XYZ file of C-alpha atoms in Angstrom:
181
model
C 98.979 92.747 107.048
C 102.073 92.452 109.235
C 101.564 92.815 112.988
C 103.119 95.785 114.638
C 106.310 95.462 116.644
C 106.298 93.068 119.559
C 106.597 95.316 122.599
C 105.853 92.691 125.258
C 109.482 91.756 125.939
C 110.483 95.305 126.826
C 110.758 96.026 130.537
C 109.494 99.312 131.851
C 108.347 102.408 130.027
C 110.414 105.552 129.505
C 108.761 108.728 128.252
C 111.453 111.004 126.806
C 110.938 114.766 126.852
C 112.112 117.175 124.174
C 114.768 118.359 126.639
C 116.035 114.778 127.047
C 116.087 114.406 123.253
C 118.231 117.550 123.033
C 120.604 116.186 125.689
C 120.816 112.753 124.045
C 121.334 114.487 120.697
C 124.298 116.452 122.053
C 125.809 113.249 123.451
C 125.346 111.558 120.074
C 126.936 114.530 118.260
C 129.988 114.361 120.517
C 130.441 110.678 119.636
C 129.976 111.407 115.938
C 132.518 114.237 116.059
C 135.133 111.729 117.289
C 134.376 109.607 114.191
C 135.401 112.522 111.937
C 132.392 112.120 109.686
C 131.869 114.366 106.667
C 128.108 113.949 106.146
C 124.983 112.588 107.823
C 122.433 110.191 106.352
C 119.116 110.551 108.180
C 116.501 107.825 108.112
C 112.990 109.240 107.782
C 110.688 109.652 109.510
C 111.733 109.968 113.133
C 115.437 109.427 112.482
C 115.437 112.847 110.846
C 115.148 114.446 114.295
C 118.585 113.302 115.529
C 120.072 113.366 112.014
C 119.109 117.006 111.496
C 120.402 117.897 114.938
C 123.734 116.173 114.136
C 124.035 117.754 110.692
C 123.339 121.240 112.098
C 125.515 120.868 115.215
C 128.441 119.415 113.259
C 127.847 121.735 110.257
C 127.619 118.868 107.781
C 125.466 117.999 104.802
C 122.359 115.894 105.455
C 121.202 113.215 103.035
C 117.679 112.035 103.958
C 116.441 108.566 103.044
C 113.268 106.713 103.869
C 113.573 103.057 104.756
C 110.711 101.602 106.755
C 108.342 98.755 107.444
C 105.549 101.341 107.493
C 103.226 103.138 105.113
C 101.077 105.945 106.533
C 102.333 105.047 110.050
C 101.079 101.464 109.781
C 103.445 98.454 109.775
C 102.971 96.776 106.403
C 106.223 94.915 105.686
C 108.133 92.254 107.654
C 111.449 93.925 106.809
C 112.363 97.520 106.013
C 111.925 98.541 102.391
C 113.309 101.535 100.493
C 110.840 104.376 99.905
C 113.373 107.178 99.222
C 116.813 106.005 98.086
C 120.252 107.173 99.104
C 121.855 109.592 96.648
C 125.171 108.740 94.927
C 126.670 111.961 96.395
C 127.794 109.909 99.414
C 130.609 108.341 97.375
C 134.029 109.113 98.784
C 132.703 110.480 102.089
C 132.931 109.444 105.749
C 129.282 109.029 106.774
C 127.113 108.595 109.820
C 123.811 106.799 109.221
C 121.434 108.069 111.918
C 118.074 106.806 113.200
C 116.111 107.535 116.359
C 116.180 103.928 117.614
C 117.959 100.685 116.868
C 115.417 98.005 117.677
C 116.365 95.071 115.455
C 119.304 96.995 113.933
C 118.112 95.954 110.478
C 117.283 99.432 109.133
C 120.624 100.979 110.106
C 122.495 97.982 108.661
C 120.547 98.163 105.375
C 121.263 101.864 104.874
C 124.931 101.483 105.879
C 125.299 98.637 103.387
C 123.831 100.790 100.611
C 126.158 103.681 101.517
C 129.153 101.342 101.202
C 127.822 100.012 97.889
C 127.621 103.605 96.619
C 131.295 104.135 97.505
C 131.263 105.770 100.938
C 134.803 105.687 102.352
C 133.761 104.942 105.919
C 130.312 104.375 107.475
C 129.307 104.480 111.119
C 125.806 103.942 112.422
C 124.208 105.986 115.175
C 120.971 106.049 117.164
C 119.602 108.091 120.024
C 118.417 104.831 121.621
C 119.414 101.201 121.152
C 118.023 98.000 122.599
C 120.437 95.271 123.712
C 119.098 92.864 121.089
C 119.819 95.152 118.107
C 122.152 93.312 115.738
C 124.388 94.846 114.796
C 124.629 97.437 117.532
C 125.097 101.008 116.267
C 128.606 102.430 116.419
C 127.361 105.445 118.418
C 124.465 105.345 120.886
C 123.263 107.993 123.312
C 121.040 105.719 125.432
C 121.099 101.922 125.771
C 117.888 100.570 127.312
C 115.462 97.699 126.950
C 112.552 99.818 128.140
C 109.652 100.735 125.929
C 110.827 104.180 124.845
C 108.135 106.683 123.980
C 109.556 109.625 122.092
C 107.970 113.087 122.392
C 106.627 112.927 118.843
C 104.563 109.831 119.801
C 103.266 111.269 123.066
C 100.847 113.638 121.388
C 99.466 112.769 117.955
C 96.422 114.414 116.392
C 93.636 111.934 115.674
C 90.163 113.091 114.679
C 90.882 116.562 116.023
C 92.089 115.323 119.440
C 95.617 115.163 120.796
C 96.389 111.782 122.329
C 99.085 109.219 122.985
C 100.004 107.385 119.785
C 97.632 104.365 119.642
C 100.541 101.995 118.986
C 102.277 103.205 122.160
C 99.058 102.916 124.173
C 98.665 99.312 122.951
C 102.314 98.583 123.717
C 101.935 99.829 127.298
C 98.790 97.746 127.724
C 100.451 94.616 126.300
C 103.409 95.092 128.616
C 101.121 95.492 131.652
C 99.221 92.318 130.727
C 102.490 90.397 130.354
C 103.622 91.607 133.791
C 100.402 90.495 135.531
């Protein structure tokens, strides 16, 4: 099994609220509007939050895909793999490929490449959050930070009937604290 993401090199922890997500989403939508996109490609799972917001706010079609290193919320693959493909309907359109975070940048780049291969006229990438080491950097970013970002959907997950911080985030915070001491 592949180890989970290496969180040790992040500096600081930022818990984002739903209100901050809404604010970052609006900022991202304003950037996307300047790109004159015609449709949104949302990367499931968590990338569907900002992608849906963008599609609704900009009144555009949403094409969901699932590209991930995970199965059942567990990292299983060293690189992102396709679980739900991009539809050919993107041909001839100006697209924004949207995810919640650009960590390595690999997932956004993979989906953008597929969109171009399917005949999209123009493709921009977008993320609510991007780390400085993401290569390539997304075209549109609402927040650039190298902190460990904990999104609201990871702050309270239901495990064995109890709401708790996502175990991966708890481990990431602990690893970061150990690296700092």
